[in-house]
Amino acid sequence: MLTTIVPLIGRRLIASIFILLVVSVLLFLVLHVLPVDPAAMSMPPTATIAEIEAHRREMGMDQPLWDQYAIWLVKLLQGDLGTSIHFKRSVWGLIADALPATIELAFLSMLIATVFGIGGGLLLFASRGSYAEPAIDLVTIVLLSIPEFLWALFFILIFGVALNVLPFTGRLDADLRLPEGSNFLLLNALFSGQFAIFWNALKHMVLPCFALGIAFSPAIMRVLRSSLIDVYQDDYIHLARLRGVTETRILLGHALKNAILPTLSLMGVQFGFLFGGTLLVEVIFSYPGLGSVMVDAVRNADLPIIQAVGLAYCVVVLVINTVVDTLYLVLNPKLRAQ
Amino acid sequence: MLRSVFRSSRVLIGLTIVGILVVCAIFAPLIAPHDPNEQNLVSILLPPAWSEGGDPSFLLGTDSLGRDVLSRLIFGARVAMTVAVLASLGAMIVGAVLAYIAGYFGGRIDALIGRAVDVWMSFPPVILSLILMVGLGVGLRNVIFAIVAVDWTRFCRVIRSEVLVVRRKDYIAAAQLMGFSHPRVIVKEIVPATLPLLITLLSMEMGIAVIVEAILSFVGMSVSANTPAWGQMVADARQTIYEAPWNLFLPIFAIFLAVLGFNILGDGLRRTLDVRLIARGRT
Amino acid sequence: MSILAVDNLEVSARIGTARIPVVSGLGFTLQRGSVLGVVGESGAGKSMIGRAIAQILPQGFSVTGGLSFLGQDLIGMPAEQRRMLLGRDIAFVPQEPLSGLNPVLTIGAQIDEHLARLGIGAKRARRDYALDMLNAVRLPRPADILGKYAHQLSGGMCQRVLIAMAFASRPKLLIADEPTTALDVTTQSRIVELIRDLQRSEGTSVIFITHDLRLAADISDQVLVLYAGRLAEYGPAKEIFADAAHPYTRCLQLSNPSVHASRIGLYSLPDRMPGISALGSIAGCLFGPRCPNVIDACREKTPRAVSVGEGHDVACIRSDLTARIDPPLRQAIDKKPYGASLLTVESVSKTFSMTSGIFRRTNFQAVRNINFTLQQNEFVGIVGESGSGKSTVARLLCGLETATEGKLVLAGRDVTGGDKVSRQHQRAHIQMVFQDPQSALNPRRSVASIITQAMEAAGQATWRDRLAKAEALLHEVGLPSDAALRFPSELSGGQKQRVNIARALCRAPEILVADEIVSGLDVSVQAQLLNLLLRLRSERSFSMVLISHDLAVVRYLCDRVFVMHKGEFVEAGPTADVFDHPQHPYTESLLAAVPRDFVADAARRDRRNGISPADEIV
Ligand SMILES: Nc1ncnc2c1ncn2[C@@H]1O[C@H](COP(=O)(O)OP(=O)(O)O)[C@@H](O)[C@H]1O
Ligand code: SF4
Ligand SMILES: [Mg+2]
């Protein structure tokens, strides 16, 4: 199996690099060709034209576009993402601080989305043909209509404001200090034995993670349900029954292994969206991740950050896609053979 | 088929919700009791009229600048509905045309379009639209453009794989043998086969467009600040969450309702238009 | 002791509030070690018998009557107890072997699951047993097969695996539901042989369901002929085959063409078997509307099964007249003098280059160095197994593909290049009848719109013109004119195929290319279509390239035949010569796969008609 999968993944990685290159060009074009003038935007409104021009030169924007891109790319490959106009800080540093926070958030959310999605899908499937089915189906459409940031606000209203049982700003209570080390707060706290911090951080993650997880699970449920229904039409299910295999085993041992395939490819797409969804959820929960950095940068027209963070989002999405594709290959012998 | 579409209760519920919102959007100046931007600094953060301290002239209360929440909600429907309809139509046209070309002709052009979709899909839609808005600057037309530029892939991916299925049917080859040109085969044989899917996707996309617009206006990157939009209202209310939690609830509900309307409509259409489901129901 | 006793079995479907019996009044007993063939057209209720025994029915179906397996009542017993019998004492072999195996589990895992359920404890023991089983079904290199997935095996290999699993528990009863229908001819005969060998060595009782009367007679001890869910005839296989007592059985036999005698007309039963919804509207004998011997008395009440010989029952009040039903002789109008040469194919090859991604390509040669000519009014056949390149030849001829080598001359014009003018020329002279009517007819177009699509393409015709033309064409292909405004979903398989033919005829082409147009259809419908093509040729004059895996069909229609194997023509010549004296081993193997007993039967029929094979005119 390894011998067939490894080259496929290798090809996938090469394709990802190609995609990243195209993305970087696109990003650059969008931010440099489109009408907005970052030099003017990053100056106070009182600045004179001469001052703006000077600033433009300082930002290297007087040079031809391709040169600018080439310089940017070369620096990028050297690990230099430039300096934030607004924070006057290295963009690398900003991303290195924020990305782990976002990854922790996204990872836990995906876990929740998977558990709810697959569990819910099985329940939906079990309800087929029953009198409750139309009602349950309608509930999933209602759930499907609530995007993650509405869940987030809703949870804040209920659990944060009305019941006041869970915190809804930041990663930790104000009186606790971030532990030294990596910004993977949960892991860091757990491995350094600071359980109070771990517990506190976990509490801060409950609302944002559930907001994201719940928002992205109904689509998974529905796809799992409909692919299970499709799979149950197949001959091998019927034949397994004729062989005396029990219904439970048919579901878990035969049908689910097939129905999970379309579900998995949907999850690949959904998790890409989920990772984008962290942006607003972070802003709403004042969670210091990539999204908060991005939104600040957007408000300040901080081009170096926008470019770099945009690219960072792409890298993570490509990683997610590669992982999902690999899983798909592992689970689908047909694709592996090709 | 058309009759069964209008007999579906989901379609009717969806149409009702969407219809109400569209009416609000079109006739906003007539329906809204106040100018949505009129500030009453003496009566800020009023609760809804029926609760204690409410003012009957501000039915759903006021926001932190003393603007009438109900009027802002009604005017907010304008932006939401305009974006929903135009952006999703645009995304559909771009995505579907590319999908038909890719799926029908296959080969290199298909591979090229497929790669383009891959590139687009490596961006979370929210991030890409935000970046586009940075490049374009705020404004209704730019929001619509950004959503089209981001969401065409949703149509392209799904329609393309459907086209690939239809393309393999012998009746496509038969049409060619009868002397149909390629464009004619696409228009007369393939488009009709994918129409149910297209309509369903369009309806769902309208809901997505509402959400994306709300997200953009939440971070202040949608329409300009003096045009009322639901996302903006959410962002404003977020600041006064302890003083006036109901202010947060109302725009949330408006967004939810709009998305729900489009989704129920889409699901109803899918059920009544899906040939496979119809075939199953008949036998 | 009898293994299975079926008494007054009824399977009924709930439609709205009504219960409609899909299978009714069925009774038979199956002795230990004997084989019962169940025969009938599709929809006759054959599969329902197996499903009733397992009590695994589609939603809304229910079973009543007596169904006793080794003295235990299958209907009354608790579901759990019945489940314990399934896969142990009662085993099944399905119709579609490829889809009968779970695509994401290895063959080994699936066999292992089954053996574990049978109670073989140790993993090692299960593996050894599995290897023995695969050896017993003559699969080469069983150890490799255990690690493979269904899609990596051929249909025949999958069927062997499933047969191995079915026999693993040494079942008392095996139900094989059309186990060979989905397979290639050569594979078919080997699978039948395998089932028979295992059945003999294990002493298993078998219910062998098939639509092929000849095959049933070949393998079974008893045969049960079903019509619309009712027993038509039941008796010893050889007797039923030699001396059918029910008109339906007889007509089925006479509508089946033969590989070895082409000059006898096929009997074509009119219309088709009633579906569930039509059952209620027929009074008396359900076969009445199609029966050549029907009289008023038949419509009065449903005929009861009466004995006409030892263990031979027939549900017909006039069974003594059955033997008098004769096939029509082929008329002189069948034959038309050949005219000028229409088509020349010179050393044509087709290599597909598949693009994967923007830059990568792989090549596959589907057709290699094909030569032939076709004259006006000539019908030629191309036979071969699936994947041999037959359909590619068809698509090349029609211009749906372009040849990579060689030359294609059609009605005096070189059309090899595939440029616009050549294509137009091709379209005017050659049309195609597609294999699968389900896929060939746009479900969103009315029949009239489908048939006259060529007029739509030409662009001047009004809808009224088109409707008139459609009705004329429908009449030609034997469909009522009110079919014009119906949609394909409202037609039966045979009717769809007629529409398919009508569309191809719309531009009055000189050549029809027909790709497997009768495969998957019941013999009675097949006979209708084959006779239709002969009639059409005599009426309008055209040539045909008939592509089929069924040698008998080619023998019936075509004067010359090409045997295709791996993209090449390995043998060519007059049909009678090739099929009676095959030269190439591949042709021999194709012919050897045709069920036995057959030559004798054909000869007997020929004698009755006063024709000997030597009389054939080519
Ligand atoms: N799943 C099903 N739902 C409804 N009707 C069915 C189903 N399966 C079979 N039937 C009907 O039951 C009858 C007998 O079918 P079947 O036993 O499959 O016939 P056969 O095996 O002889 O082709 C037919 O009229 C068919 O239409
Ligand atoms: S009973 Fe009458 S109609 Fe029925 S099969 Fe016999 S002769 Fe024909
Ligand atoms: Mg069957």
Short mmCIF file of C-alpha atoms in Angstrom, two decimals, chain A residues 27-314:
data_model
loop_
_atom_site.label_atom_id
_atom_site.label_comp_id
_atom_site.label_asym_id
_atom_site.label_seq_id
_atom_site.Cartn_x
_atom_site.Cartn_y
_atom_site.Cartn_z
CA LEU A 27 -2.53 37.66 -4.09
CA PHE A 28 0.13 40.02 -5.25
CA LEU A 29 -1.89 41.10 -8.27
CA VAL A 30 -5.07 41.66 -6.28
CA LEU A 31 -3.29 43.77 -3.74
CA HIS A 32 -1.16 45.76 -6.17
CA VAL A 33 -3.19 46.19 -9.31
CA LEU A 34 -6.60 46.83 -7.85
CA PRO A 35 -7.58 50.43 -7.22
CA VAL A 36 -6.70 50.72 -3.56
CA ASP A 37 -3.55 52.67 -2.72
CA PRO A 38 -1.90 51.08 0.28
CA ALA A 39 0.65 53.82 0.60
CA ALA A 40 -2.04 56.43 0.95
CA MET A 41 -4.13 54.26 3.20
CA SER A 42 -1.40 53.62 5.67
CA MET A 43 -0.75 57.33 6.14
CA PRO A 44 -2.75 59.68 8.31
CA PRO A 45 -5.41 61.60 6.35
CA THR A 46 -3.47 64.80 6.80
CA ALA A 47 -0.43 63.56 4.87
CA THR A 48 0.60 65.52 1.82
CA ILE A 49 1.02 64.03 -1.61
CA ALA A 50 4.77 64.35 -1.35
CA GLU A 51 4.77 62.51 1.93
CA ILE A 52 2.72 59.72 0.39
CA GLU A 53 5.11 59.51 -2.56
CA ALA A 54 8.04 59.23 -0.23
CA HIS A 55 6.30 56.53 1.68
CA ARG A 56 5.52 54.71 -1.56
CA ARG A 57 9.20 54.69 -2.47
CA GLU A 58 10.04 53.48 0.98
CA MET A 59 7.65 50.56 0.45
CA GLY A 60 9.33 49.75 -2.87
CA MET A 61 6.16 50.50 -4.78
CA ASP A 62 7.71 52.72 -7.36
CA GLN A 63 9.39 49.78 -9.04
CA PRO A 64 7.81 47.68 -11.85
CA LEU A 65 5.30 45.17 -10.60
CA TRP A 66 7.22 42.04 -11.62
CA ASP A 67 10.31 43.29 -9.85
CA GLN A 68 8.29 43.92 -6.76
CA TYR A 69 6.88 40.39 -6.98
CA ALA A 70 10.29 38.87 -7.58
CA ILE A 71 11.76 40.68 -4.61
CA TRP A 72 8.85 39.63 -2.45
CA LEU A 73 9.11 36.01 -3.56
CA VAL A 74 12.84 35.80 -3.05
CA LYS A 75 12.53 37.28 0.40
CA LEU A 76 9.67 34.92 1.13
CA LEU A 77 11.81 31.95 0.19
CA GLN A 78 14.51 33.28 2.48
CA GLY A 79 11.97 33.33 5.25
CA ASP A 80 11.56 37.08 5.28
CA LEU A 81 7.92 38.04 5.11
CA GLY A 82 8.61 41.72 5.55
CA THR A 83 7.66 44.09 8.32
CA SER A 84 4.22 45.13 9.34
CA ILE A 85 3.51 48.73 8.39
CA HIS A 86 1.26 49.23 11.34
CA PHE A 87 2.84 47.21 14.14
CA LYS A 88 6.39 47.76 12.93
CA ARG A 89 7.04 44.12 13.75
CA SER A 90 8.31 41.27 11.68
CA VAL A 91 5.41 39.56 9.95
CA TRP A 92 7.02 36.18 10.66
CA GLY A 93 6.82 36.87 14.35
CA LEU A 94 3.18 37.89 14.15
CA ILE A 95 2.25 34.75 12.24
CA ALA A 96 4.33 32.51 14.45
CA ASP A 97 2.42 33.86 17.45
CA ALA A 98 -1.03 33.68 15.92
CA LEU A 99 -0.99 30.54 13.77
CA PRO A 100 -0.71 27.99 16.60
CA ALA A 101 -3.71 29.54 18.31
CA THR A 102 -5.76 29.26 15.16
CA ILE A 103 -4.62 25.72 14.49
CA GLU A 104 -5.64 24.63 17.98
CA LEU A 105 -9.01 26.26 17.51
CA ALA A 106 -9.55 24.77 14.07
CA PHE A 107 -8.38 21.31 15.06
CA LEU A 108 -10.72 21.02 18.04
CA SER A 109 -13.55 22.39 15.92
CA MET A 110 -12.93 19.82 13.22
CA LEU A 111 -13.00 17.12 15.84
CA ILE A 112 -16.36 18.36 17.06
CA ALA A 113 -17.68 18.70 13.52
CA THR A 114 -16.58 15.14 12.73
CA VAL A 115 -18.13 13.63 15.84
CA PHE A 116 -21.40 15.52 15.43
CA GLY A 117 -21.43 15.04 11.67
CA ILE A 118 -20.91 11.30 11.70
CA GLY A 119 -23.02 10.67 14.78
CA GLY A 120 -25.80 12.85 13.41
CA GLY A 121 -25.53 11.25 10.00
CA LEU A 122 -26.02 7.81 11.52
CA LEU A 123 -29.00 9.05 13.51
CA LEU A 124 -30.50 10.66 10.44
CA PHE A 125 -30.02 7.42 8.55
CA ALA A 126 -31.62 5.44 11.34
CA SER A 127 -34.64 7.72 11.22
CA ARG A 128 -35.33 7.03 7.56
CA GLY A 129 -38.82 5.90 6.84
CA SER A 130 -40.03 6.82 10.33
CA TYR A 131 -42.71 9.38 11.02
CA ALA A 132 -40.17 11.69 12.59
CA GLU A 133 -38.06 11.80 9.44
CA PRO A 134 -39.55 14.92 7.79
CA ALA A 135 -39.30 16.84 11.06
CA ILE A 136 -35.72 15.73 11.68
CA ASP A 137 -34.86 16.60 8.13
CA LEU A 138 -36.26 20.08 8.57
CA VAL A 139 -34.17 20.51 11.71
CA THR A 140 -31.04 19.77 9.73
CA ILE A 141 -31.97 22.46 7.23
CA VAL A 142 -32.47 24.92 10.07
CA LEU A 143 -29.07 23.94 11.46
CA LEU A 144 -27.58 24.28 8.01
CA SER A 145 -28.83 27.86 7.89
CA ILE A 146 -26.91 29.01 10.95
CA PRO A 147 -23.38 30.00 10.02
CA GLU A 148 -20.56 29.77 12.54
CA PHE A 149 -20.53 33.42 13.53
CA LEU A 150 -24.22 33.35 14.35
CA TRP A 151 -23.63 30.32 16.58
CA ALA A 152 -20.77 32.26 18.14
CA LEU A 153 -22.90 35.30 18.94
CA PHE A 154 -25.73 33.10 20.06
CA PHE A 155 -23.51 31.17 22.46
CA ILE A 156 -22.11 34.41 23.82
CA LEU A 157 -25.61 35.68 24.49
CA ILE A 158 -26.71 32.48 26.21
CA PHE A 159 -23.69 30.96 27.94
CA GLY A 160 -21.63 34.10 28.31
CA VAL A 161 -24.08 36.88 29.08
CA ALA A 162 -27.33 35.29 30.24
CA LEU A 163 -26.04 32.23 32.11
CA ASN A 164 -22.51 33.51 32.59
CA VAL A 165 -21.01 30.01 32.79
CA LEU A 166 -18.28 30.21 30.20
CA PRO A 167 -15.74 32.89 29.26
CA PHE A 168 -15.95 34.40 25.81
CA THR A 169 -12.95 36.65 25.36
CA GLY A 170 -9.37 35.71 24.63
CA ARG A 171 -7.52 32.49 25.30
CA LEU A 172 -7.04 32.86 29.05
CA ASP A 173 -8.46 34.82 31.94
CA ALA A 174 -6.76 38.21 32.29
CA ASP A 175 -5.04 37.29 35.58
CA LEU A 176 -3.37 34.22 34.09
CA ARG A 177 -0.18 34.55 32.08
CA LEU A 178 0.66 32.72 28.92
CA PRO A 179 3.25 30.07 29.72
CA GLU A 180 6.63 30.29 28.07
CA GLY A 181 7.24 28.18 25.01
CA SER A 182 5.21 27.49 21.93
CA ASN A 183 1.91 29.11 21.33
CA PHE A 184 0.15 25.78 21.17
CA LEU A 185 -1.33 26.77 24.48
CA LEU A 186 -3.20 23.59 25.31
CA LEU A 187 -0.31 21.29 24.45
CA ASN A 188 2.18 23.55 26.10
CA ALA A 189 0.21 23.80 29.33
CA LEU A 190 -0.51 20.11 29.39
CA PHE A 191 3.08 19.03 28.89
CA SER A 192 4.50 21.56 31.30
CA GLY A 193 2.01 20.38 33.90
CA GLN A 194 0.20 23.70 34.31
CA PHE A 195 -3.21 22.13 34.60
CA ALA A 196 -4.92 25.27 35.87
CA ILE A 197 -3.89 27.05 32.73
CA PHE A 198 -4.83 24.09 30.63
CA TRP A 199 -8.26 23.97 32.18
CA ASN A 200 -8.75 27.70 31.82
CA ALA A 201 -7.67 27.67 28.19
CA LEU A 202 -9.94 24.75 27.50
CA LYS A 203 -12.88 26.63 28.99
CA HIS A 204 -12.11 29.56 26.72
CA MET A 205 -12.18 27.27 23.73
CA VAL A 206 -15.51 25.61 24.41
CA LEU A 207 -17.72 28.30 22.91
CA PRO A 208 -15.68 29.13 19.79
CA CYS A 209 -14.99 25.47 19.06
CA PHE A 210 -18.60 24.42 19.43
CA ALA A 211 -19.70 27.38 17.32
CA LEU A 212 -17.44 26.23 14.49
CA GLY A 213 -17.97 22.52 15.02
CA ILE A 214 -21.74 22.70 15.11
CA ALA A 215 -21.93 25.03 12.15
CA PHE A 216 -20.01 22.67 9.91
CA SER A 217 -21.56 19.39 11.03
CA PRO A 218 -25.02 19.48 9.37
CA ALA A 219 -23.56 19.30 5.86
CA ILE A 220 -21.52 16.27 6.92
CA MET A 221 -24.60 14.65 8.46
CA ARG A 222 -26.65 15.09 5.36
CA VAL A 223 -24.02 13.77 3.00
CA LEU A 224 -23.37 10.76 5.21
CA ARG A 225 -27.07 10.07 5.37
CA SER A 226 -27.59 10.27 1.63
CA SER A 227 -24.51 8.24 0.82
CA LEU A 228 -25.60 5.58 3.30
CA ILE A 229 -28.98 5.50 1.58
CA ASP A 230 -27.23 5.09 -1.78
CA VAL A 231 -24.94 2.38 -0.48
CA TYR A 232 -27.88 0.43 0.93
CA GLN A 233 -29.21 0.08 -2.62
CA ASP A 234 -26.07 -1.82 -3.59
CA ASP A 235 -26.03 -5.53 -4.24
CA TYR A 236 -23.36 -6.40 -1.73
CA ILE A 237 -25.51 -5.12 1.12
CA HIS A 238 -28.39 -7.29 -0.04
CA LEU A 239 -26.06 -10.23 -0.47
CA ALA A 240 -24.54 -9.76 2.98
CA ARG A 241 -28.05 -9.91 4.38
CA LEU A 242 -28.70 -13.09 2.43
CA ARG A 243 -25.52 -14.45 3.97
CA GLY A 244 -27.03 -13.86 7.41
CA VAL A 245 -24.84 -10.93 8.43
CA THR A 246 -26.51 -8.91 11.20
CA GLU A 247 -27.87 -5.43 10.50
CA THR A 248 -25.42 -3.78 12.87
CA ARG A 249 -22.51 -5.43 11.18
CA ILE A 250 -23.87 -4.53 7.76
CA LEU A 251 -24.03 -0.89 8.80
CA LEU A 252 -20.69 -0.66 10.57
CA GLY A 253 -18.68 -3.29 8.73
CA HIS A 254 -19.94 -2.86 5.18
CA ALA A 255 -22.04 0.22 4.50
CA LEU A 256 -20.23 2.83 6.57
CA LYS A 257 -16.86 2.00 5.04
CA ASN A 258 -18.28 2.84 1.63
CA ALA A 259 -20.49 5.74 2.62
CA ILE A 260 -17.62 7.42 4.43
CA LEU A 261 -15.84 8.03 1.12
CA PRO A 262 -18.14 10.72 -0.33
CA THR A 263 -18.47 12.08 3.20
CA LEU A 264 -14.74 12.36 3.49
CA SER A 265 -14.34 14.30 0.27
CA LEU A 266 -17.03 16.69 1.45
CA MET A 267 -15.22 17.02 4.77
CA GLY A 268 -12.09 18.05 2.91
CA VAL A 269 -13.95 20.96 1.39
CA GLN A 270 -15.83 21.74 4.59
CA PHE A 271 -12.69 21.84 6.69
CA GLY A 272 -11.17 24.31 4.27
CA PHE A 273 -14.21 26.48 4.82
CA LEU A 274 -14.05 25.87 8.56
CA PHE A 275 -10.52 27.11 8.65
CA GLY A 276 -11.69 30.28 6.95
CA GLY A 277 -14.56 30.44 9.43
CA THR A 278 -12.10 30.82 12.29
CA LEU A 279 -11.49 34.38 11.10
CA LEU A 280 -14.74 35.84 12.25
CA VAL A 281 -15.09 33.55 15.24
CA GLU A 282 -11.71 34.76 16.47
CA VAL A 283 -12.75 38.36 16.02
CA ILE A 284 -15.99 37.76 17.89
CA PHE A 285 -14.27 35.99 20.77
CA SER A 286 -11.26 38.38 20.72
CA TYR A 287 -9.19 35.26 20.27
CA PRO A 288 -5.62 36.18 19.35
CA GLY A 289 -5.21 34.06 16.24
CA LEU A 290 -4.58 34.52 12.56
CA GLY A 291 -8.07 35.91 11.99
CA SER A 292 -7.64 38.69 14.50
CA VAL A 293 -4.31 39.58 12.96
CA MET A 294 -5.85 39.55 9.50
CA VAL A 295 -8.80 41.74 10.40
CA ASP A 296 -6.53 44.26 12.14
CA ALA A 297 -4.31 44.26 9.08
CA VAL A 298 -7.27 44.77 6.79
CA ARG A 299 -8.48 47.69 8.87
CA ASN A 300 -5.00 49.23 8.74
CA ALA A 301 -4.36 48.31 5.10
CA ASP A 302 -1.21 46.57 6.30
CA LEU A 303 -0.22 44.94 3.00
CA PRO A 304 2.75 42.82 4.10
CA ILE A 305 0.58 41.16 6.74
CA ILE A 306 -2.38 40.65 4.43
CA GLN A 307 -0.20 38.99 1.83
CA ALA A 308 1.59 36.76 4.25
CA VAL A 309 -1.45 35.79 6.29
CA GLY A 310 -3.41 35.09 3.11
CA LEU A 311 -0.66 32.74 2.05
CA ALA A 312 -0.60 31.16 5.49
CA TYR A 313 -4.31 30.36 5.22
CA CYS A 314 -3.64 28.70 1.86
#
